[in-house]
């Protein structure tokens, strides 16, 4: 990379191209810190898509009406996914493996929602797991640009 070749981008450049700060944060965090990241705008688009998927999942957890009760198998699934996420993060910050644990969980629980197996009492554990993930990656709350300046802030 070289500034004279024009292949270095600042955060301001990336935002001007229509990408959010959290998409860049996700992209940078998606590769373990000891590995090289091949930065591309396609990678940023994929990061934004991943964030959208997680936000849609969170919205579904908050707004969908699930049948009463508890699905013990899904509770057990949560109880294995959360430690898998933590173990990956504890393994030299293996963020790629941690994200894989999250997305496998989202896929499985979305399938359970689609088939009617997800229950109202499973929402709390799923929400807690998602909050645990976001307490580290901080991508679920969209940012917005303040009018008249280049500052970004979290939406309330």
Short mmCIF file of N, CA and C in Angstrom, two decimals:
data_model
loop_
_atom_site.label_atom_id
_atom_site.label_comp_id
_atom_site.label_asym_id
_atom_site.label_seq_id
_atom_site.Cartn_x
_atom_site.Cartn_y
_atom_site.Cartn_z
N UNK A 1 0.84 -1.18 0.00
CA UNK A 1 0.00 0.00 0.00
C UNK A 1 0.88 1.24 0.00
N UNK A 2 0.42 2.22 -0.71
CA UNK A 2 1.20 3.44 -0.81
C UNK A 2 0.26 4.61 -1.06
N UNK A 3 0.46 5.67 -0.30
CA UNK A 3 -0.36 6.86 -0.49
C UNK A 3 -0.16 7.43 -1.90
N UNK A 4 1.07 7.38 -2.42
CA UNK A 4 1.34 7.93 -3.75
C UNK A 4 0.65 7.12 -4.85
N UNK A 5 0.42 5.81 -4.59
CA UNK A 5 -0.29 4.98 -5.56
C UNK A 5 -1.81 5.12 -5.44
N UNK A 6 -2.24 5.76 -4.36
CA UNK A 6 -3.68 5.98 -4.18
C UNK A 6 -4.43 4.75 -3.70
N UNK A 7 -3.75 3.82 -3.08
CA UNK A 7 -4.45 2.62 -2.61
C UNK A 7 -4.48 2.54 -1.08
N UNK A 8 -4.46 3.70 -0.44
CA UNK A 8 -4.66 3.79 1.01
C UNK A 8 -5.96 4.56 1.22
N UNK A 9 -6.79 4.03 2.12
CA UNK A 9 -8.07 4.66 2.40
C UNK A 9 -8.15 5.03 3.87
N UNK A 10 -8.62 6.22 4.13
CA UNK A 10 -8.87 6.63 5.50
C UNK A 10 -10.31 6.24 5.86
N UNK A 11 -10.62 6.31 7.15
CA UNK A 11 -12.00 6.06 7.57
C UNK A 11 -12.94 7.02 6.87
N UNK A 12 -12.53 8.26 6.74
CA UNK A 12 -13.35 9.26 6.03
C UNK A 12 -13.62 8.81 4.59
N UNK A 13 -12.61 8.30 3.90
CA UNK A 13 -12.78 7.82 2.52
C UNK A 13 -13.80 6.69 2.46
N UNK A 14 -13.71 5.78 3.41
CA UNK A 14 -14.60 4.61 3.43
C UNK A 14 -16.04 5.04 3.69
N UNK A 15 -16.21 5.97 4.61
CA UNK A 15 -17.56 6.48 4.91
C UNK A 15 -18.12 7.22 3.72
N UNK A 16 -17.27 8.01 3.02
CA UNK A 16 -17.73 8.72 1.82
C UNK A 16 -18.18 7.76 0.72
N UNK A 17 -17.67 6.55 0.72
CA UNK A 17 -18.08 5.55 -0.26
C UNK A 17 -19.36 4.83 0.15
N UNK A 18 -19.94 5.26 1.29
CA UNK A 18 -21.23 4.73 1.70
C UNK A 18 -21.19 3.59 2.70
N UNK A 19 -20.04 3.30 3.26
CA UNK A 19 -19.93 2.22 4.23
C UNK A 19 -19.99 2.79 5.64
N UNK A 20 -20.55 2.02 6.53
CA UNK A 20 -20.68 2.47 7.91
C UNK A 20 -19.41 2.13 8.70
N UNK A 21 -19.18 2.86 9.78
CA UNK A 21 -18.02 2.54 10.63
C UNK A 21 -18.10 1.11 11.18
N UNK A 22 -19.31 0.64 11.49
CA UNK A 22 -19.40 -0.71 12.04
C UNK A 22 -19.09 -1.78 10.99
N UNK A 23 -19.32 -1.50 9.71
CA UNK A 23 -18.94 -2.46 8.66
C UNK A 23 -17.42 -2.61 8.61
N UNK A 24 -16.73 -1.48 8.74
CA UNK A 24 -15.27 -1.55 8.76
C UNK A 24 -14.80 -2.26 10.03
N UNK A 25 -15.43 -1.95 11.16
CA UNK A 25 -15.06 -2.61 12.42
C UNK A 25 -15.24 -4.12 12.30
N UNK A 26 -16.37 -4.54 11.72
CA UNK A 26 -16.63 -5.97 11.56
C UNK A 26 -15.58 -6.60 10.65
N UNK A 27 -15.29 -5.96 9.53
CA UNK A 27 -14.31 -6.50 8.60
C UNK A 27 -12.95 -6.66 9.28
N UNK A 28 -12.52 -5.65 10.00
CA UNK A 28 -11.22 -5.72 10.66
C UNK A 28 -11.20 -6.79 11.75
N UNK A 29 -12.32 -6.95 12.44
CA UNK A 29 -12.38 -7.94 13.52
C UNK A 29 -12.61 -9.36 13.02
N UNK A 30 -13.01 -9.50 11.78
CA UNK A 30 -13.35 -10.83 11.26
C UNK A 30 -12.11 -11.70 10.99
N UNK A 31 -10.97 -11.08 10.96
CA UNK A 31 -9.72 -11.80 10.71
C UNK A 31 -8.89 -11.75 11.99
N UNK A 32 -8.45 -12.90 12.48
CA UNK A 32 -7.62 -12.88 13.69
C UNK A 32 -6.43 -11.93 13.52
N UNK A 33 -6.09 -11.28 14.61
CA UNK A 33 -5.10 -10.21 14.54
C UNK A 33 -3.72 -10.65 14.05
N UNK A 34 -3.41 -11.92 14.12
CA UNK A 34 -2.10 -12.39 13.66
C UNK A 34 -2.08 -12.69 12.15
N UNK A 35 -3.24 -12.60 11.53
CA UNK A 35 -3.34 -12.89 10.09
C UNK A 35 -3.46 -11.58 9.33
N UNK A 36 -3.00 -11.60 8.11
CA UNK A 36 -3.11 -10.42 7.25
C UNK A 36 -4.53 -10.33 6.70
N UNK A 37 -5.02 -9.12 6.65
CA UNK A 37 -6.34 -8.85 6.07
C UNK A 37 -6.14 -8.32 4.66
N UNK A 38 -6.78 -8.94 3.71
CA UNK A 38 -6.78 -8.43 2.35
C UNK A 38 -7.99 -7.51 2.21
N UNK A 39 -7.77 -6.21 2.40
CA UNK A 39 -8.87 -5.25 2.37
C UNK A 39 -9.39 -5.08 0.96
N UNK A 40 -10.70 -5.26 0.80
CA UNK A 40 -11.38 -4.98 -0.47
C UNK A 40 -12.73 -4.38 -0.15
N UNK A 41 -13.27 -3.67 -1.12
CA UNK A 41 -14.61 -3.12 -0.92
C UNK A 41 -15.67 -4.22 -0.99
N UNK A 42 -15.35 -5.30 -1.69
CA UNK A 42 -16.25 -6.46 -1.68
C UNK A 42 -16.31 -7.06 -0.27
N UNK A 43 -15.17 -7.09 0.40
CA UNK A 43 -15.13 -7.55 1.78
C UNK A 43 -15.96 -6.67 2.70
N UNK A 44 -15.92 -5.35 2.45
CA UNK A 44 -16.75 -4.43 3.22
C UNK A 44 -18.24 -4.67 2.96
N UNK A 45 -18.59 -4.95 1.71
CA UNK A 45 -19.99 -5.26 1.38
C UNK A 45 -20.43 -6.53 2.09
N UNK A 46 -19.57 -7.52 2.12
CA UNK A 46 -19.89 -8.77 2.81
C UNK A 46 -20.05 -8.53 4.31
N UNK A 47 -19.20 -7.68 4.87
CA UNK A 47 -19.32 -7.34 6.29
C UNK A 47 -20.64 -6.65 6.57
N UNK A 48 -21.04 -5.72 5.71
CA UNK A 48 -22.32 -5.04 5.88
C UNK A 48 -23.48 -6.02 5.79
N UNK A 49 -23.39 -6.99 4.89
CA UNK A 49 -24.43 -8.02 4.76
C UNK A 49 -24.50 -8.87 6.02
N UNK A 50 -23.37 -9.22 6.58
CA UNK A 50 -23.33 -10.00 7.82
C UNK A 50 -23.98 -9.22 8.97
N UNK A 51 -23.67 -7.94 9.04
CA UNK A 51 -24.27 -7.11 10.08
C UNK A 51 -25.78 -7.05 9.90
N UNK A 52 -26.24 -6.88 8.67
CA UNK A 52 -27.68 -6.86 8.41
C UNK A 52 -28.34 -8.15 8.86
N UNK A 53 -27.68 -9.26 8.61
CA UNK A 53 -28.23 -10.55 9.02
C UNK A 53 -28.38 -10.62 10.54
N UNK A 54 -27.37 -10.16 11.25
CA UNK A 54 -27.42 -10.16 12.71
C UNK A 54 -28.47 -9.19 13.24
N UNK A 55 -28.58 -8.03 12.62
CA UNK A 55 -29.60 -7.06 13.04
C UNK A 55 -31.01 -7.58 12.78
N UNK A 56 -31.19 -8.24 11.66
CA UNK A 56 -32.51 -8.83 11.36
C UNK A 56 -32.85 -9.93 12.36
N UNK A 57 -31.86 -10.70 12.75
CA UNK A 57 -32.07 -11.74 13.75
C UNK A 57 -32.46 -11.11 15.08
N UNK A 58 -31.75 -10.07 15.47
CA UNK A 58 -32.08 -9.38 16.72
C UNK A 58 -33.50 -8.81 16.67
N UNK A 59 -33.86 -8.21 15.56
CA UNK A 59 -35.21 -7.67 15.39
C UNK A 59 -36.25 -8.78 15.48
N UNK A 60 -35.96 -9.90 14.89
CA UNK A 60 -36.89 -11.04 14.94
C UNK A 60 -37.07 -11.52 16.37
N UNK A 61 -35.99 -11.57 17.13
CA UNK A 61 -36.09 -11.97 18.53
C UNK A 61 -36.96 -11.00 19.32
N UNK A 62 -36.85 -9.71 19.01
CA UNK A 62 -37.57 -8.69 19.76
C UNK A 62 -39.05 -8.57 19.36
N UNK A 63 -39.37 -8.88 18.11
CA UNK A 63 -40.72 -8.57 17.63
C UNK A 63 -41.60 -9.78 17.31
N UNK A 64 -41.01 -10.92 17.06
CA UNK A 64 -41.81 -12.08 16.68
C UNK A 64 -42.58 -12.63 17.87
N UNK A 65 -43.70 -13.22 17.60
CA UNK A 65 -44.51 -13.88 18.62
C UNK A 65 -44.25 -15.37 18.51
N UNK A 66 -43.68 -15.93 19.55
CA UNK A 66 -43.35 -17.34 19.58
C UNK A 66 -44.33 -18.07 20.49
N UNK A 67 -44.57 -19.36 20.21
CA UNK A 67 -45.45 -20.14 21.09
C UNK A 67 -44.88 -20.18 22.51
N UNK A 68 -45.77 -20.25 23.48
CA UNK A 68 -45.35 -20.34 24.88
C UNK A 68 -44.55 -21.61 25.11
N UNK A 69 -43.75 -21.58 26.16
CA UNK A 69 -42.99 -22.75 26.54
C UNK A 69 -41.51 -22.58 26.30
N UNK A 70 -40.79 -23.67 26.51
CA UNK A 70 -39.34 -23.69 26.36
C UNK A 70 -38.95 -24.92 25.56
N UNK A 71 -38.12 -24.71 24.56
CA UNK A 71 -37.56 -25.82 23.81
C UNK A 71 -36.21 -26.14 24.44
N UNK A 72 -36.15 -27.25 25.16
CA UNK A 72 -34.94 -27.62 25.88
C UNK A 72 -33.75 -27.85 24.96
N UNK A 73 -34.01 -28.36 23.77
CA UNK A 73 -32.91 -28.60 22.83
C UNK A 73 -32.28 -27.28 22.39
N UNK A 74 -33.11 -26.26 22.20
CA UNK A 74 -32.57 -24.95 21.81
C UNK A 74 -31.85 -24.29 22.98
N UNK A 75 -32.34 -24.50 24.18
CA UNK A 75 -31.65 -23.98 25.35
C UNK A 75 -30.27 -24.63 25.46
N UNK A 76 -30.21 -25.92 25.23
CA UNK A 76 -28.93 -26.63 25.25
C UNK A 76 -28.02 -26.11 24.13
N UNK A 77 -28.60 -25.80 22.98
CA UNK A 77 -27.83 -25.25 21.86
C UNK A 77 -27.20 -23.93 22.26
N UNK A 78 -27.95 -23.09 22.96
CA UNK A 78 -27.42 -21.82 23.44
C UNK A 78 -26.30 -22.06 24.44
N UNK A 79 -26.52 -23.04 25.29
CA UNK A 79 -25.54 -23.32 26.35
C UNK A 79 -24.25 -23.93 25.80
N UNK A 80 -24.25 -24.39 24.56
CA UNK A 80 -23.00 -24.84 23.94
C UNK A 80 -22.40 -23.75 23.05
N UNK A 81 -23.24 -22.90 22.48
CA UNK A 81 -22.74 -21.85 21.59
C UNK A 81 -22.02 -20.75 22.34
N UNK A 82 -22.56 -20.35 23.47
CA UNK A 82 -21.93 -19.27 24.24
C UNK A 82 -20.52 -19.66 24.69
N UNK A 83 -20.31 -20.85 25.26
CA UNK A 83 -18.93 -21.22 25.60
C UNK A 83 -18.03 -21.38 24.37
N UNK A 84 -18.58 -21.83 23.26
CA UNK A 84 -17.78 -21.96 22.03
C UNK A 84 -17.29 -20.58 21.59
N UNK A 85 -18.16 -19.59 21.69
CA UNK A 85 -17.78 -18.21 21.35
C UNK A 85 -16.67 -17.74 22.30
N UNK A 86 -16.88 -17.92 23.60
CA UNK A 86 -15.89 -17.49 24.59
C UNK A 86 -14.56 -18.21 24.42
N UNK A 87 -14.61 -19.51 24.16
CA UNK A 87 -13.38 -20.29 23.99
C UNK A 87 -12.60 -19.81 22.77
N UNK A 88 -13.31 -19.47 21.70
CA UNK A 88 -12.62 -18.96 20.51
C UNK A 88 -11.96 -17.62 20.81
N UNK A 89 -12.65 -16.77 21.54
CA UNK A 89 -12.06 -15.48 21.89
C UNK A 89 -10.87 -15.68 22.83
N UNK A 90 -10.97 -16.65 23.71
CA UNK A 90 -9.87 -16.94 24.63
C UNK A 90 -8.69 -17.62 23.93
N UNK A 91 -8.91 -18.17 22.76
CA UNK A 91 -7.86 -18.83 21.99
C UNK A 91 -7.13 -17.79 21.14
N UNK A 92 -6.37 -16.93 21.79
CA UNK A 92 -5.58 -15.91 21.09
C UNK A 92 -6.46 -15.02 20.21
N UNK A 93 -7.63 -14.65 20.73
CA UNK A 93 -8.59 -13.80 20.01
C UNK A 93 -8.91 -14.34 18.62
N UNK A 94 -9.31 -15.58 18.57
CA UNK A 94 -9.67 -16.19 17.29
C UNK A 94 -11.07 -15.70 16.90
N UNK A 95 -11.11 -14.49 16.37
CA UNK A 95 -12.38 -13.85 16.05
C UNK A 95 -13.12 -14.57 14.92
N UNK A 96 -12.40 -15.15 14.00
CA UNK A 96 -13.05 -15.89 12.91
C UNK A 96 -13.85 -17.06 13.46
N UNK A 97 -13.25 -17.80 14.39
CA UNK A 97 -13.94 -18.94 15.00
C UNK A 97 -15.10 -18.47 15.88
N UNK A 98 -14.92 -17.35 16.57
CA UNK A 98 -15.99 -16.81 17.41
C UNK A 98 -17.19 -16.40 16.55
N UNK A 99 -16.91 -15.75 15.42
CA UNK A 99 -18.00 -15.36 14.51
C UNK A 99 -18.69 -16.60 13.93
N UNK A 100 -17.93 -17.63 13.65
CA UNK A 100 -18.52 -18.87 13.14
C UNK A 100 -19.49 -19.45 14.17
N UNK A 101 -19.13 -19.41 15.45
CA UNK A 101 -20.02 -19.92 16.50
C UNK A 101 -21.31 -19.12 16.54
N UNK A 102 -21.20 -17.82 16.38
CA UNK A 102 -22.39 -16.96 16.40
C UNK A 102 -23.28 -17.25 15.20
N UNK A 103 -22.69 -17.31 14.02
CA UNK A 103 -23.50 -17.50 12.82
C UNK A 103 -24.10 -18.90 12.74
N UNK A 104 -23.43 -19.89 13.25
CA UNK A 104 -24.02 -21.24 13.31
C UNK A 104 -25.24 -21.23 14.24
N UNK A 105 -25.10 -20.54 15.35
CA UNK A 105 -26.21 -20.43 16.30
C UNK A 105 -27.39 -19.68 15.66
N UNK A 106 -27.10 -18.57 15.00
CA UNK A 106 -28.16 -17.79 14.34
C UNK A 106 -28.85 -18.65 13.28
N UNK A 107 -28.09 -19.38 12.50
CA UNK A 107 -28.68 -20.25 11.48
C UNK A 107 -29.59 -21.29 12.12
N UNK A 108 -29.10 -21.96 13.15
CA UNK A 108 -29.89 -23.01 13.80
C UNK A 108 -31.16 -22.46 14.44
N UNK A 109 -31.04 -21.34 15.14
CA UNK A 109 -32.23 -20.81 15.80
C UNK A 109 -33.20 -20.16 14.81
N UNK A 110 -32.69 -19.59 13.74
CA UNK A 110 -33.59 -19.08 12.69
C UNK A 110 -34.38 -20.24 12.07
N UNK A 111 -33.71 -21.35 11.84
CA UNK A 111 -34.41 -22.53 11.31
C UNK A 111 -35.47 -23.01 12.29
N UNK A 112 -35.15 -22.98 13.58
CA UNK A 112 -36.13 -23.38 14.59
C UNK A 112 -37.32 -22.41 14.61
N UNK A 113 -37.06 -21.14 14.40
CA UNK A 113 -38.15 -20.16 14.32
C UNK A 113 -39.03 -20.45 13.12
N UNK A 114 -38.39 -20.72 11.98
CA UNK A 114 -39.14 -21.00 10.75
C UNK A 114 -40.03 -22.23 10.88
N UNK A 115 -39.54 -23.22 11.62
CA UNK A 115 -40.30 -24.47 11.75
C UNK A 115 -41.26 -24.47 12.94
N UNK A 116 -41.29 -23.37 13.70
CA UNK A 116 -42.20 -23.28 14.83
C UNK A 116 -41.69 -23.94 16.10
N UNK A 117 -40.42 -24.34 16.12
CA UNK A 117 -39.85 -25.01 17.29
C UNK A 117 -39.31 -24.04 18.34
N UNK A 118 -39.04 -22.81 17.94
CA UNK A 118 -38.52 -21.81 18.86
C UNK A 118 -39.66 -21.35 19.76
N UNK A 119 -39.41 -21.24 21.05
CA UNK A 119 -40.45 -20.90 22.02
C UNK A 119 -40.15 -19.57 22.70
N UNK A 120 -41.18 -18.99 23.27
CA UNK A 120 -41.06 -17.69 23.92
C UNK A 120 -40.00 -17.69 25.02
N UNK A 121 -39.89 -18.77 25.74
CA UNK A 121 -38.92 -18.83 26.83
C UNK A 121 -37.48 -19.03 26.34
N UNK A 122 -37.30 -19.24 25.05
CA UNK A 122 -35.95 -19.33 24.49
C UNK A 122 -35.40 -17.96 24.10
N UNK A 123 -36.27 -16.95 24.09
CA UNK A 123 -35.86 -15.62 23.64
C UNK A 123 -34.79 -15.04 24.56
N UNK A 124 -34.97 -15.16 25.87
CA UNK A 124 -34.01 -14.54 26.80
C UNK A 124 -32.60 -15.07 26.63
N UNK A 125 -32.46 -16.38 26.51
CA UNK A 125 -31.10 -16.93 26.37
C UNK A 125 -30.49 -16.53 25.02
N UNK A 126 -31.29 -16.48 23.97
CA UNK A 126 -30.78 -16.07 22.66
C UNK A 126 -30.37 -14.59 22.69
N UNK A 127 -31.19 -13.77 23.33
CA UNK A 127 -30.88 -12.34 23.44
C UNK A 127 -29.62 -12.12 24.26
N UNK A 128 -29.47 -12.87 25.33
CA UNK A 128 -28.29 -12.76 26.18
C UNK A 128 -27.03 -13.14 25.41
N UNK A 129 -27.11 -14.22 24.62
CA UNK A 129 -25.96 -14.64 23.82
C UNK A 129 -25.60 -13.57 22.79
N UNK A 130 -26.60 -13.01 22.13
CA UNK A 130 -26.36 -11.97 21.13
C UNK A 130 -25.76 -10.73 21.79
N UNK A 131 -26.24 -10.39 22.97
CA UNK A 131 -25.70 -9.23 23.69
C UNK A 131 -24.25 -9.48 24.10
N UNK A 132 -23.93 -10.70 24.49
CA UNK A 132 -22.54 -11.06 24.83
C UNK A 132 -21.63 -10.84 23.63
N UNK A 133 -22.08 -11.33 22.47
CA UNK A 133 -21.33 -11.12 21.23
C UNK A 133 -21.13 -9.63 20.97
N UNK A 134 -22.23 -8.86 21.07
CA UNK A 134 -22.16 -7.44 20.71
C UNK A 134 -21.39 -6.61 21.74
N UNK A 135 -21.27 -7.11 22.96
CA UNK A 135 -20.48 -6.38 23.94
C UNK A 135 -19.00 -6.35 23.54
N UNK A 136 -18.62 -7.25 22.67
CA UNK A 136 -17.24 -7.30 22.18
C UNK A 136 -17.11 -6.67 20.80
N UNK A 137 -18.00 -7.04 19.88
CA UNK A 137 -17.88 -6.57 18.49
C UNK A 137 -18.55 -5.22 18.24
N UNK A 138 -19.56 -4.88 19.03
CA UNK A 138 -20.22 -3.57 18.97
C UNK A 138 -20.64 -3.16 17.55
N UNK A 139 -21.49 -3.99 16.95
CA UNK A 139 -21.93 -3.70 15.58
C UNK A 139 -23.44 -3.63 15.42
N UNK A 140 -24.19 -4.00 16.43
CA UNK A 140 -25.64 -4.09 16.26
C UNK A 140 -26.34 -2.74 16.28
N UNK A 141 -25.79 -1.77 16.98
CA UNK A 141 -26.40 -0.43 17.01
C UNK A 141 -25.85 0.38 15.84
N UNK A 142 -26.72 0.79 14.93
CA UNK A 142 -26.23 1.58 13.79
C UNK A 142 -25.72 2.95 14.23
N UNK A 143 -24.76 3.46 13.50
CA UNK A 143 -24.28 4.82 13.75
C UNK A 143 -24.94 5.75 12.76
N UNK A 144 -24.97 7.00 13.14
CA UNK A 144 -25.51 8.00 12.21
C UNK A 144 -24.60 9.20 12.21
N UNK A 145 -24.53 9.86 11.08
CA UNK A 145 -23.68 11.03 10.99
C UNK A 145 -24.46 12.22 11.50
N UNK A 146 -23.83 13.04 12.34
CA UNK A 146 -24.47 14.25 12.83
C UNK A 146 -24.48 15.27 11.70
N UNK A 147 -25.58 16.00 11.61
CA UNK A 147 -25.71 17.01 10.56
C UNK A 147 -24.63 18.07 10.70
N UNK A 148 -24.01 18.42 9.58
CA UNK A 148 -23.07 19.52 9.54
C UNK A 148 -21.66 19.22 10.04
N UNK A 149 -21.37 17.99 10.35
CA UNK A 149 -20.00 17.68 10.79
C UNK A 149 -19.65 16.25 10.44
N UNK A 150 -18.43 15.89 10.69
CA UNK A 150 -17.96 14.54 10.34
C UNK A 150 -17.96 13.60 11.53
N UNK A 151 -18.65 13.95 12.60
CA UNK A 151 -18.70 13.11 13.79
C UNK A 151 -19.80 12.06 13.63
N UNK A 152 -19.54 10.89 14.15
CA UNK A 152 -20.52 9.81 14.15
C UNK A 152 -20.88 9.52 15.59
N UNK A 153 -22.13 9.14 15.82
CA UNK A 153 -22.54 8.80 17.17
C UNK A 153 -23.51 7.61 17.11
N UNK A 154 -23.64 6.96 18.24
CA UNK A 154 -24.60 5.87 18.32
C UNK A 154 -26.00 6.43 18.38
N UNK A 155 -26.92 5.74 17.73
CA UNK A 155 -28.32 6.12 17.87
C UNK A 155 -28.77 5.78 19.29
N UNK A 156 -29.62 6.63 19.86
CA UNK A 156 -30.10 6.33 21.21
C UNK A 156 -30.97 5.11 21.24
#
